[in-house]
Amino acid sequence: MAQKDTVERILDAAEDLFSEKGFAETSLRNITTKAGVNLAAVNYHFGSKKSLIQAVFARYLTPFSDQFSSQLDLIQQQERTPEQLLKLLLITLTKSGLENPAKFAVFMRLLGLAYSQGQGHLRKFLTSEYGDVFKRYMKEINRITPQLTPVERFWRIHFMLGAAVFTMSSVDSLMAMADHDLGIESQVKDVVGQLMPFLASGLMAVENDES
Amino acid sequence: MAQKDTVERILDAAEDLFSEKGFAETSLRNITTKAGVNLAAVNYHFGSKKSLIQAVFARYLTPFSDQFSSQLDLIQQQERTPEQLLKLLLITLTKSGLENPAKFAVFMRLLGLAYSQGQGHLRKFLTSEYGDVFKRYMKEINRITPQLTPVERFWRIHFMLGAAVFTMSSVDSLMAMADHDLGIESQVKDVVGQLMPFLASGLMAVENDES
DNA sequence: TGTACATCAGTGAACGCGCGTTCACTGATGTAC
DNA sequence: TGTACATCAGTGAACGCGCGTTCACTGATGTAC
C-alpha cells in the first residue's frame, strides 16, 4: 500500500470535516474526495454514514476510556483534591494519544457536536459503549464533594462539562480572538491551565444566601 | 385573519424546529408544514432560508439587546458584585419576554447552535447587529474584576458562556435526567439558581500555584 | 356610485441539484488439488 | 508447477429522493378618476 489504508484515510478525512462543518453539513462526497478514495468505499467499509460517525468517535474514545479506567484503578487509595481529579482527565488524554493540541480540539469539537447534533443514534452508542467509565469517575467526584447535595453535584458537573466542551470546541477561533483583541498568543495548554482553576472553584463554590 | 399572520407562524415553527433539530436538519418543508403555510411563503417573505434563520434570532435578540442596553444605563453609578451583574442578565431576560422557561431554553439552544453550526453568515449577522451591547457589558465585568489579567478575564468569560449555553441548551433533557437518576424534579429557575454561584465563583477563582 | 388599474399576500407545480445508497463488476491474492 | 475457484478491497455509474428556490398565476384590497 502506497499510504495509509482506505479505512484509516476515510476516518482521518471524516474527522477533519465533521469537526469543521458538523455531521449533516458534511457529505460522503466531501469525505471521499478529501480521502482520495471511491465514493462507494464508505458504504463498503462502514455500511452507512451513521456507522462512520460512530467509528470516528470510537477511534478516540476506546483508547481513552481504556486508559482512563486504568488511571482510576491507580488512584483508588490516594487522597484526592478537585484539581487532582481534573488533572487525571488531562493525564489520560496525554496517555491515550490526545496530547496533540489540534487532535484534542477536534475531539472536543466532536464531543460538543455529539451533544448538540446527535439526534439519538450517537447518544445511544456513546452511553452504551462508554457509560460505565463515566460512572466510575462520578463516584470519585462524589467522594471529594460530600458537602454538596446530589442535585448541586449533578448540575455543577454539567456546568463544568459545558465550560470545557464549549471553549475547547472553538479553542482555535477563541485563541485567535484573544490574539486579535488582546495581542496575546496562547497555546491550548495555556487555555487548559486557565480552565482548571475555574472548574475547581465552580465545583467547590459555596452558595451565598443574600436574597 | 383567522389566526396569527403567516410571517409570525413561520417564525414560530422555524424556531421550534431549529432548536429541536438544528438548522441543516430542518427543511423548509418541515417548517411550512408545521406552520400550515405554503412552501413558497418562506422565500416570499424572507427571501431565503439563511435570512429566515437570522430573522428567528432577531426576534429574540432585538428586544433583548434594547432592554439590556437600558439596564446597563441604570446601573451606571451603582456598586456591583459578580452576582448582581449576572442577575442583570436575568432581569433583562424577564423584561424582554423571555421569562417563559420553555422560550428561554429554546433561545439558549439557538445560541448554542449559532456557535456550533453557524458557518459564517450567522456569526457575522450577530456580531454586526448586537456586538456593541456585548462590549458594554464586558466593560462592567472589567470593572469588578481588577485583580484579573485581561487574558484570565477573557477566558473566564468564555468558560461562563460555555457553562450557561451548554446546560441551558439541553436543560429539558438534563432536568429529565436529574429526575430519573436522583428522583428530583426541577424547574428552569432552580437550574439558573444553581448556575449563578457556580459562575460567580469561577469568575472570581484565585489561582493556586501548587505545581 | 361605478369602473379600471395597481398592489401585494399567498399558491401550486415544477426546476435542477446534491444527497446517501446500491449494484454489477474488476482485478489482485490466496487456497485446494 | 499448473489450473480452477473463492475471497475480498475497491470501482464506476446509476438509483430514487428530498432539498431550496423559482415562476407564472390567483384573488382580495385599495386607489384614481
XYZ file of C-alpha atoms (C1' of nucleotides) in Angstrom:
488
model
C 0.000 0.000 0.000
C 1.448 3.340 -1.033
C -0.004 5.073 2.039
C -2.403 4.550 4.941
C -5.115 2.113 4.100
C -8.533 3.174 2.876
C -10.348 2.743 6.198
C -7.917 4.960 8.049
C -7.855 7.615 5.349
C -11.659 7.781 5.407
C -11.631 8.163 9.200
C -8.994 10.929 9.030
C -10.906 12.876 6.417
C -14.268 12.384 8.113
C -12.911 13.526 11.463
C -11.499 16.726 9.996
C -14.607 17.574 8.033
C -17.091 16.674 10.780
C -15.283 18.819 13.334
C -15.110 21.677 10.867
C -18.639 21.623 9.488
C -20.786 19.267 11.533
C -22.274 15.926 10.579
C -25.206 16.873 8.395
C -23.247 19.522 6.500
C -20.502 17.052 5.580
C -21.370 14.806 2.650
C -19.850 11.456 1.814
C -18.643 13.061 -1.401
C -16.711 15.649 0.660
C -15.160 12.893 2.714
C -14.213 10.526 -0.073
C -12.795 13.336 -2.207
C -10.607 14.555 0.676
C -9.544 10.995 1.474
C -8.817 10.267 -2.192
C -10.971 7.150 -2.216
C -14.008 5.987 -4.129
C -17.413 7.290 -3.051
C -18.717 3.777 -2.517
C -15.845 2.902 -0.186
C -17.573 4.420 2.857
C -20.594 2.211 2.483
C -18.377 -0.732 1.642
C -16.262 -0.439 4.790
C -18.672 1.121 7.283
C -22.125 0.258 5.976
C -23.622 3.724 6.334
C -22.864 7.324 7.186
C -24.207 6.805 10.722
C -21.776 3.950 11.345
C -18.938 6.077 10.019
C -19.781 8.784 12.553
C -19.752 6.222 15.350
C -16.440 4.806 14.119
C -14.872 8.279 14.212
C -15.858 8.565 17.884
C -14.789 5.037 18.712
C -11.284 5.628 17.394
C -10.810 8.335 20.034
C -12.928 7.034 22.843
C -11.951 3.404 23.016
C -8.264 4.053 23.823
C -9.269 6.985 26.021
C -11.756 5.036 28.083
C -9.397 2.055 28.475
C -6.632 4.328 29.669
C -8.995 6.261 31.922
C -10.184 3.067 33.528
C -6.589 2.091 34.392
C -5.926 5.549 35.817
C -8.964 5.250 38.025
C -7.658 1.940 39.363
C -4.332 3.579 40.282
C -5.743 6.399 42.365
C -8.138 4.189 44.254
C -6.433 4.667 47.656
C -4.820 8.099 47.227
C -6.005 11.386 48.608
C -7.795 13.493 46.034
C -8.441 17.181 45.524
C -10.667 18.597 42.794
C -7.566 19.784 40.959
C -6.032 16.308 41.104
C -9.198 14.708 39.823
C -9.353 17.113 36.923
C -5.686 16.536 36.221
C -6.409 12.849 35.979
C -8.510 13.574 32.908
C -5.641 15.509 31.368
C -3.114 12.793 32.094
C -5.403 10.266 30.465
C -5.766 12.431 27.391
C -1.990 12.584 27.114
C -1.545 8.863 27.549
C -4.213 7.936 25.004
C -2.725 9.816 22.075
C -4.620 13.068 22.505
C -1.624 15.105 23.625
C -1.559 16.765 20.204
C -3.428 20.062 20.787
C -5.030 20.031 17.337
C -6.321 16.493 17.887
C -7.573 17.492 21.305
C -9.521 20.423 19.888
C -11.027 18.210 17.204
C -12.052 15.688 19.830
C -13.752 18.320 21.990
C -15.497 19.741 18.953
C -16.816 16.295 18.100
C -17.984 15.885 21.685
C -19.818 19.196 21.529
C -21.414 18.217 18.257
C -22.482 14.904 19.729
C -24.449 16.842 22.343
C -25.938 19.440 20.021
C -26.450 17.482 16.811
C -26.713 13.840 17.800
C -30.368 13.053 17.320
C -30.268 9.731 19.057
C -28.169 7.088 17.418
C -24.935 8.743 18.539
C -26.008 9.383 22.117
C -27.210 5.785 22.438
C -23.956 4.498 21.008
C -21.834 6.609 23.370
C -23.689 5.832 26.582
C -23.881 2.121 25.835
C -20.165 1.910 24.966
C -18.591 4.295 27.456
C -21.191 4.927 30.169
C -19.533 2.707 32.766
C -16.210 4.538 32.923
C -18.078 7.812 33.267
C -19.986 6.421 36.236
C -16.746 5.388 37.964
C -15.379 8.910 37.623
C -18.596 10.323 39.015
C -18.119 8.188 42.135
C -14.733 9.816 42.702
C -16.295 13.237 42.345
C -18.923 12.248 44.908
C -16.212 11.308 47.374
C -14.467 14.694 47.279
C -17.635 16.772 47.443
C -19.510 15.418 50.452
C -20.763 18.909 51.272
C -22.812 19.073 48.062
C -26.336 17.754 47.705
C -26.782 15.296 44.831
C -28.660 17.947 42.858
C -25.956 20.537 43.330
C -23.349 17.998 42.320
C -25.322 16.927 39.260
C -25.644 20.443 37.942
C -22.099 21.515 38.717
C -20.723 18.528 36.813
C -22.714 19.594 33.797
C -21.691 23.228 34.140
C -18.080 22.043 34.147
C -18.667 19.840 31.138
C -20.289 22.758 29.331
C -17.478 25.179 30.058
C -14.904 22.641 28.890
C -16.668 21.395 25.779
C -17.844 24.796 24.626
C -14.483 26.536 24.908
C -12.321 23.656 23.781
C -14.616 23.121 20.786
C -13.794 26.548 19.495
C -10.376 26.849 21.041
C -8.762 27.791 17.726
C -11.048 30.707 16.987
C -11.070 31.802 20.631
C -7.276 31.842 20.739
C -7.286 33.844 17.521
C -9.772 36.241 19.122
C -7.566 36.605 22.208
C -4.605 37.336 19.980
C -6.554 39.865 17.932
C -8.248 41.660 20.852
C -5.537 41.454 23.488
C -2.433 40.871 21.439
C -1.615 37.737 23.352
C -0.750 34.457 21.684
C -1.798 31.398 23.645
C -1.440 27.664 23.312
C -4.027 25.044 24.059
C -2.190 24.014 27.224
C -2.385 27.611 28.488
C -6.141 27.583 27.994
C -6.394 24.282 29.830
C -4.305 25.909 32.578
C -6.879 28.704 32.802
C -9.743 26.250 32.752
C -8.647 24.067 35.673
C -8.916 26.655 38.499
C -12.163 27.944 37.020
C -13.717 24.479 37.094
C -12.333 23.575 40.501
C -13.591 26.812 42.006
C -17.018 26.419 40.423
C -17.326 22.852 41.651
C -16.469 23.852 45.221
C -18.463 27.107 45.223
C -20.176 27.985 48.481
C -23.675 29.216 47.967
C -24.137 32.667 49.443
C -27.667 33.352 50.604
C -28.228 37.031 50.135
C -31.685 37.096 48.576
C -57.078 36.787 9.586
C -58.198 33.589 11.255
C -55.028 33.395 13.344
C -51.520 34.850 13.596
C -50.267 36.074 10.287
C -48.081 33.997 8.007
C -44.769 35.629 8.900
C -45.232 35.025 12.604
C -46.410 31.465 12.142
C -43.348 30.695 10.033
C -41.077 32.190 12.697
C -42.788 30.185 15.459
C -42.488 26.920 13.568
C -38.911 27.597 12.452
C -37.829 28.452 15.994
C -39.281 25.229 17.399
C -37.823 23.036 14.697
C -34.390 24.693 14.618
C -33.980 24.375 18.361
C -35.093 20.771 18.219
C -33.110 19.538 15.224
C -30.597 22.180 14.168
C -30.537 24.331 11.080
C -29.342 21.969 8.390
C -31.561 19.121 9.559
C -34.700 21.268 9.403
C -36.122 21.648 5.896
C -38.382 24.401 4.649
C -40.955 21.691 4.032
C -40.823 20.781 7.751
C -41.297 24.408 8.680
C -44.097 25.279 6.285
C -45.989 22.083 7.069
C -45.809 22.785 10.811
C -46.797 26.414 10.261
C -49.644 25.394 7.952
C -48.489 27.713 5.188
C -47.423 27.275 1.607
C -43.884 26.077 0.918
C -43.121 29.134 -1.184
C -44.163 31.509 1.607
C -40.750 31.360 3.295
C -38.955 32.553 0.213
C -41.703 35.079 -0.457
C -41.451 36.693 2.990
C -37.817 36.126 3.940
C -36.021 35.646 0.638
C -34.035 32.587 1.655
C -33.520 30.028 4.378
C -30.470 31.929 5.652
C -32.490 35.093 6.123
C -35.172 33.131 7.937
C -32.544 31.859 10.382
C -31.374 35.415 11.013
C -34.956 36.607 11.469
C -35.557 33.939 14.110
C -32.581 35.285 16.067
C -33.536 38.910 15.541
C -36.986 38.365 17.029
C -35.368 37.377 20.316
C -32.256 39.465 20.272
C -33.547 42.865 19.242
C -35.887 43.320 22.230
C -33.318 41.683 24.477
C -30.467 43.916 23.410
C -32.617 47.078 23.636
C -33.721 46.157 27.126
C -30.220 45.174 28.135
C -28.867 48.489 26.953
C -31.366 50.360 29.170
C -30.487 48.180 32.136
C -26.823 48.974 31.650
C -27.660 52.701 31.720
C -29.468 52.269 35.038
C -26.644 50.587 36.942
C -24.028 53.015 35.712
C -23.329 54.503 39.161
C -24.291 51.623 41.470
C -21.994 49.261 43.251
C -21.693 45.917 41.549
C -20.859 42.387 42.599
C -20.456 39.474 40.195
C -23.785 38.104 41.367
C -25.500 41.420 40.706
C -24.009 41.670 37.253
C -25.170 38.164 36.405
C -28.584 38.944 37.825
C -28.787 41.886 35.463
C -28.798 39.433 32.580
C -31.637 37.506 34.189
C -33.679 40.633 34.833
C -33.247 41.638 31.216
C -34.383 38.244 30.036
C -37.508 38.617 32.132
C -38.243 42.106 30.873
C -37.788 41.211 27.221
C -40.339 38.433 27.078
C -38.024 35.516 27.827
C -39.436 34.831 31.288
C -41.182 31.771 29.877
C -38.816 28.904 30.757
C -39.557 26.996 27.555
C -38.803 30.084 25.456
C -35.649 30.652 27.444
C -34.441 27.121 26.792
C -35.189 27.470 23.091
C -33.272 30.726 22.994
C -30.219 29.211 24.673
C -30.364 26.242 22.356
C -30.391 28.555 19.364
C -27.428 30.434 20.831
C -25.534 27.178 21.245
C -26.337 26.182 17.694
C -25.180 29.570 16.450
C -21.771 28.806 17.917
C -21.522 25.224 16.786
C -23.331 25.262 13.434
C -23.166 28.820 12.157
C -20.633 28.647 9.363
C -20.284 32.354 8.941
C -23.372 34.201 7.852
C -24.977 33.877 11.267
C -21.923 34.849 13.276
C -21.397 37.900 11.063
C -25.021 38.895 11.417
C -24.969 38.572 15.218
C -21.750 40.460 15.844
C -22.664 43.268 13.476
C -26.143 43.657 14.986
C -25.527 43.065 18.665
C -21.768 43.376 19.222
C -21.960 46.820 20.821
C -24.187 45.890 23.746
C -21.974 42.910 24.446
C -18.950 45.221 24.612
C -20.673 47.479 27.130
C -21.382 44.537 29.406
C -17.783 43.439 29.101
C -16.692 46.838 30.401
C -18.753 46.291 33.541
C -17.158 42.919 34.043
C -13.741 44.537 33.701
C -14.607 46.995 36.438
C -15.478 44.354 39.044
C -12.522 42.088 38.288
C -9.491 44.382 38.532
C -7.435 41.549 40.003
C -7.656 39.525 36.786
C -5.298 39.894 33.868
C -7.036 40.552 30.522
C -6.231 37.011 29.410
C -7.664 35.471 32.538
C -10.778 37.606 32.189
C -11.172 36.726 28.531
C -11.075 33.013 29.146
C -13.258 33.071 32.248
C -15.965 34.953 30.381
C -15.964 32.257 27.754
C -15.970 29.470 30.315
C -19.042 31.113 31.855
C -20.699 31.454 28.487
C -19.973 27.811 27.770
C -21.363 26.554 31.056
C -24.528 28.606 30.571
C -25.155 27.886 26.910
C -24.328 24.215 27.093
C -26.520 23.426 30.075
C -29.397 25.728 29.219
C -29.409 24.359 25.667
C -30.241 20.923 26.948
C -31.993 21.990 30.105
C -35.051 19.857 29.331
C -33.181 16.616 28.890
C -30.851 17.405 31.792
C -33.802 18.069 34.100
C -35.319 14.798 32.947
C -32.013 13.087 33.693
C -31.899 14.620 37.180
C -35.432 13.435 37.792
C -34.658 9.932 36.535
C -31.294 9.492 38.311
C -31.936 11.390 41.534
C -35.713 11.428 41.721
C -35.764 15.209 41.961
C -37.980 17.374 39.799
C -36.516 20.765 38.998
C -37.621 23.883 37.211
C -35.565 26.062 34.919
C -35.354 28.769 37.580
C -33.852 26.257 40.013
C -31.174 25.405 37.478
C -30.451 29.078 36.958
C -30.221 29.364 40.742
C -27.590 26.615 40.727
C -25.747 28.221 37.841
C -25.276 31.686 39.346
C -22.986 30.772 42.279
C -21.042 28.401 40.033
C -20.353 31.155 37.505
C -19.616 33.810 40.117
C -17.191 31.533 41.917
C -15.477 30.508 38.677
C -15.101 34.127 37.602
C -13.527 35.123 40.918
C -11.387 31.971 41.310
C -7.994 32.509 42.861
C -5.300 30.586 41.080
C -3.476 28.261 43.423
C 0.118 27.612 42.496
C 0.896 24.131 43.648
C 2.740 22.705 40.654
C -71.585 55.071 -7.304
C -69.021 52.523 -10.712
C -65.040 51.071 -13.356
C -60.102 50.356 -14.359
C -55.888 49.564 -12.611
C -52.095 48.692 -9.150
C -50.527 46.344 -5.244
C -49.390 42.518 -2.740
C -50.045 38.197 0.226
C -50.318 33.808 -0.941
C -50.335 29.482 -4.183
C -49.254 25.103 -6.885
C -46.250 22.981 -9.600
C -42.099 22.441 -11.370
C -36.916 23.256 -11.621
C -32.121 21.461 -11.165
C -29.099 19.694 -7.735
C -26.566 17.107 -4.395
C -27.514 13.643 -1.327
C -26.859 8.538 0.685
C -27.132 4.217 -1.084
C -26.988 0.217 -4.314
C -25.293 -2.922 -7.674
C -22.910 -5.348 -11.095
C -18.365 -5.532 -11.935
C -12.901 -5.735 -11.794
C -8.627 -7.426 -10.510
C -5.347 -8.925 -7.163
C -4.282 -12.514 -3.822
C -4.690 -16.861 -1.507
C -6.024 -21.812 -1.372
C -7.075 -26.699 -2.927
C -5.964 -30.375 -5.643
C 4.250 -26.488 -11.278
C -0.257 -25.509 -13.097
C -5.179 -24.770 -13.043
C -9.715 -23.725 -11.016
C -12.068 -21.465 -7.714
C -13.044 -18.391 -3.626
C -12.349 -14.229 -1.296
C -12.397 -9.539 -0.839
C -10.902 -4.497 -1.374
C -12.137 -1.336 -4.375
C -14.790 0.836 -8.545
C -17.991 3.496 -11.778
C -22.322 4.517 -12.782
C -26.730 4.839 -11.740
C -30.837 4.886 -8.440
C -34.651 7.479 -6.191
C -35.324 11.143 -3.017
C -35.771 15.408 -0.579
C -33.820 19.699 -0.827
C -34.034 25.182 -1.590
C -35.596 28.005 -4.997
C -38.312 29.896 -8.926
C -42.168 31.304 -11.617
C -46.478 32.182 -13.596
C -50.599 32.720 -11.535
C -54.846 33.917 -8.300
C -57.723 36.723 -5.717
C -58.586 40.173 -2.282
C -57.992 45.032 -1.172
C -57.049 49.822 -2.002
C -56.797 53.971 -5.068
C -57.792 57.234 -9.003
C -60.935 59.301 -11.786
